[in-house]
CSV table of C-alpha atoms in Angstrom, one decimal:
chain,number,residue,atom,x,y,z
A,1,UNK,CA,24.5,45.6,52.0
A,2,UNK,CA,21.0,46.9,51.0
A,3,UNK,CA,21.9,46.9,47.5
A,4,UNK,CA,22.9,43.3,47.5
A,5,UNK,CA,19.8,42.4,49.4
A,6,UNK,CA,17.6,44.0,46.9
A,7,UNK,CA,19.1,41.5,44.2
A,8,UNK,CA,19.2,38.5,46.3
A,9,UNK,CA,15.8,38.5,47.7
A,10,UNK,CA,13.9,37.8,44.4
A,11,UNK,CA,16.1,34.8,43.6
A,12,UNK,CA,16.5,33.3,47.1
A,13,UNK,CA,13.3,31.6,47.4
A,14,UNK,CA,13.3,29.9,43.8
A,15,UNK,CA,16.8,28.8,44.5
A,16,UNK,CA,15.8,27.1,47.8
A,17,UNK,CA,12.8,25.4,46.2
A,18,UNK,CA,15.1,24.0,43.6
A,19,UNK,CA,17.5,22.7,46.2
A,20,UNK,CA,14.6,21.3,48.3
A,21,UNK,CA,13.1,19.4,45.2
A,22,UNK,CA,16.6,17.9,44.7
A,23,UNK,CA,16.9,16.8,48.2
A,24,UNK,CA,13.3,15.5,48.7
A,25,UNK,CA,13.5,12.6,46.2
A,26,UNK,CA,16.8,10.9,47.6
A,27,UNK,CA,15.4,11.4,51.2
A,28,UNK,CA,12.0,9.7,50.1
A,29,UNK,CA,14.1,7.0,48.7
A,30,UNK,CA,16.1,6.5,51.7
A,31,UNK,CA,13.0,6.5,54.1
A,32,UNK,CA,11.2,4.0,51.8
A,33,UNK,CA,14.2,1.8,51.4
A,34,UNK,CA,13.4,-1.6,53.4
A,35,UNK,CA,15.4,-2.2,56.5
A,36,UNK,CA,15.5,-6.0,56.0
A,37,UNK,CA,14.8,-8.6,53.4
A,38,UNK,CA,15.4,-12.1,54.9
A,39,UNK,CA,14.8,-15.3,53.0
A,40,UNK,CA,13.6,-18.4,54.6
A,41,UNK,CA,16.0,-21.4,55.2
A,42,UNK,CA,19.6,-21.1,55.6
A,43,UNK,CA,21.4,-18.2,53.7
A,44,UNK,CA,24.3,-15.8,53.8
A,45,UNK,CA,23.5,-12.4,55.1
A,46,UNK,CA,25.0,-9.0,55.4
A,47,UNK,CA,24.5,-5.7,57.1
A,48,UNK,CA,25.2,-2.4,55.4
A,49,UNK,CA,24.6,1.4,55.5
A,50,UNK,CA,22.5,2.9,52.8
A,51,UNK,CA,22.8,6.5,52.5
A,52,UNK,CA,22.4,9.7,50.1
A,53,UNK,CA,25.6,10.4,48.5
A,54,UNK,CA,27.7,12.9,50.6
A,55,UNK,CA,25.3,12.7,53.5
A,56,UNK,CA,26.6,9.7,55.5
A,57,UNK,CA,25.1,11.2,58.7
A,58,UNK,CA,21.8,10.2,57.5
A,59,UNK,CA,22.6,6.6,56.8
A,60,UNK,CA,20.3,3.7,57.4
A,61,UNK,CA,21.4,0.2,58.5
A,62,UNK,CA,19.9,-2.6,56.5
A,63,UNK,CA,20.1,-6.3,56.3
A,64,UNK,CA,19.9,-8.6,53.4
A,65,UNK,CA,20.0,-12.4,52.9
A,66,UNK,CA,20.2,-14.3,49.9
A,67,UNK,CA,19.9,-18.2,50.0
A,68,UNK,CA,21.3,-18.7,46.4
A,69,UNK,CA,24.4,-16.5,47.2
A,70,UNK,CA,27.7,-18.5,46.7
A,71,UNK,CA,29.6,-15.7,48.4
A,72,UNK,CA,28.7,-12.6,50.7
A,73,UNK,CA,29.7,-10.4,48.0
A,74,UNK,CA,26.9,-11.7,46.0
A,75,UNK,CA,24.6,-10.4,48.6
A,76,UNK,CA,26.3,-7.1,48.6
A,77,UNK,CA,26.0,-6.8,44.9
A,78,UNK,CA,22.2,-7.3,44.9
A,79,UNK,CA,22.0,-4.7,47.7
A,80,UNK,CA,24.0,-2.3,45.7
A,81,UNK,CA,21.8,-2.8,42.6
A,82,UNK,CA,18.7,-2.3,44.7
A,83,UNK,CA,20.1,1.0,46.2
A,84,UNK,CA,21.5,2.4,43.1
A,85,UNK,CA,18.0,1.9,41.4
A,86,UNK,CA,16.8,4.4,44.1
A,87,UNK,CA,19.7,6.8,43.7
A,88,UNK,CA,21.4,5.7,46.9
A,89,UNK,CA,25.0,4.7,48.1
A,90,UNK,CA,26.0,1.7,50.2
A,91,UNK,CA,28.8,0.6,52.5
A,92,UNK,CA,29.2,-3.0,53.7
A,93,UNK,CA,29.3,-3.5,57.5
A,94,UNK,CA,30.0,-7.2,57.6
A,95,UNK,CA,28.3,-10.6,56.9
A,96,UNK,CA,27.5,-13.9,58.6
A,97,UNK,CA,24.9,-16.7,58.3
A,98,UNK,CA,21.2,-16.5,58.9
A,99,UNK,CA,18.8,-19.4,59.5
A,100,UNK,CA,15.1,-18.4,59.2
A,101,UNK,CA,12.5,-21.1,60.1
A,102,UNK,CA,9.1,-19.6,59.3
A,103,UNK,CA,7.2,-22.4,60.7
A,104,UNK,CA,9.0,-22.3,64.2
A,105,UNK,CA,9.2,-18.4,64.0
A,106,UNK,CA,12.9,-18.6,64.7
A,107,UNK,CA,16.0,-16.7,63.3
A,108,UNK,CA,19.4,-17.5,64.1
A,109,UNK,CA,22.5,-15.1,63.3
A,110,UNK,CA,26.0,-16.4,63.4
A,111,UNK,CA,29.3,-16.7,61.6
A,112,UNK,CA,31.3,-14.3,59.6
A,113,UNK,CA,32.2,-13.4,55.9
A,114,UNK,CA,35.7,-13.9,54.8
A,115,UNK,CA,35.4,-10.8,52.4
A,116,UNK,CA,33.2,-8.4,54.5
A,117,UNK,CA,34.3,-9.5,58.0
A,118,UNK,CA,31.9,-10.3,60.9
A,119,UNK,CA,28.6,-8.5,61.2
A,120,UNK,CA,27.5,-7.1,64.5
A,121,UNK,CA,24.8,-9.9,65.1
A,122,UNK,CA,23.5,-8.3,68.1
A,123,UNK,CA,22.9,-5.0,66.1
A,124,UNK,CA,21.3,-7.2,63.4
A,125,UNK,CA,19.1,-8.8,66.0
A,126,UNK,CA,18.0,-5.3,67.1
A,127,UNK,CA,17.2,-4.3,63.5
A,128,UNK,CA,15.1,-7.5,62.9
A,129,UNK,CA,13.2,-7.6,66.2
A,130,UNK,CA,10.6,-4.9,65.3
A,131,UNK,CA,9.9,-6.5,61.9
A,132,UNK,CA,9.8,-10.1,63.2
A,133,UNK,CA,8.2,-9.3,66.5
A,134,UNK,CA,6.7,-12.7,66.8
A,135,UNK,CA,10.0,-14.5,66.1
A,136,UNK,CA,12.5,-15.5,68.6
A,137,UNK,CA,16.0,-14.2,67.3
A,138,UNK,CA,19.2,-15.8,68.5
A,139,UNK,CA,22.5,-13.7,67.8
A,140,UNK,CA,25.6,-15.7,68.4
A,141,UNK,CA,29.3,-15.1,67.9
A,142,UNK,CA,31.3,-17.7,66.2
A,143,UNK,CA,33.7,-18.4,63.4
A,144,UNK,CA,33.3,-19.3,59.6
A,145,UNK,CA,31.2,-22.3,59.1
A,146,UNK,CA,32.6,-24.8,56.5
């Protein structure tokens, strides 16, 4: 055992530094990834997990809305591009509709996505509240809006 220790000790620390450098960049990207990007007016929104590949335990819930999106999957595609540019992975959790009135400082979450299913509007409200702490945020349950 002492024989193996003599050979492993000199290479152990440099190997850990390489592993640490490999892990630091994705973790910095995950920490820096914005929790919410919400457009004003009425838009489709979705919730997703953003995580480091192979490390779902460190996933971060995020919200994205896009007023020009025709489908909820368009919002997901934009989020996926944003995450991949930072070396991160995504998993969709559901979608709905979001109305953001900046003047009245009001956000309403409701509805569902046919492709992604219904987002947990209450969890979305909890994510948005610290960011928009001066806004009133309503989370309603309901079906698809025509």
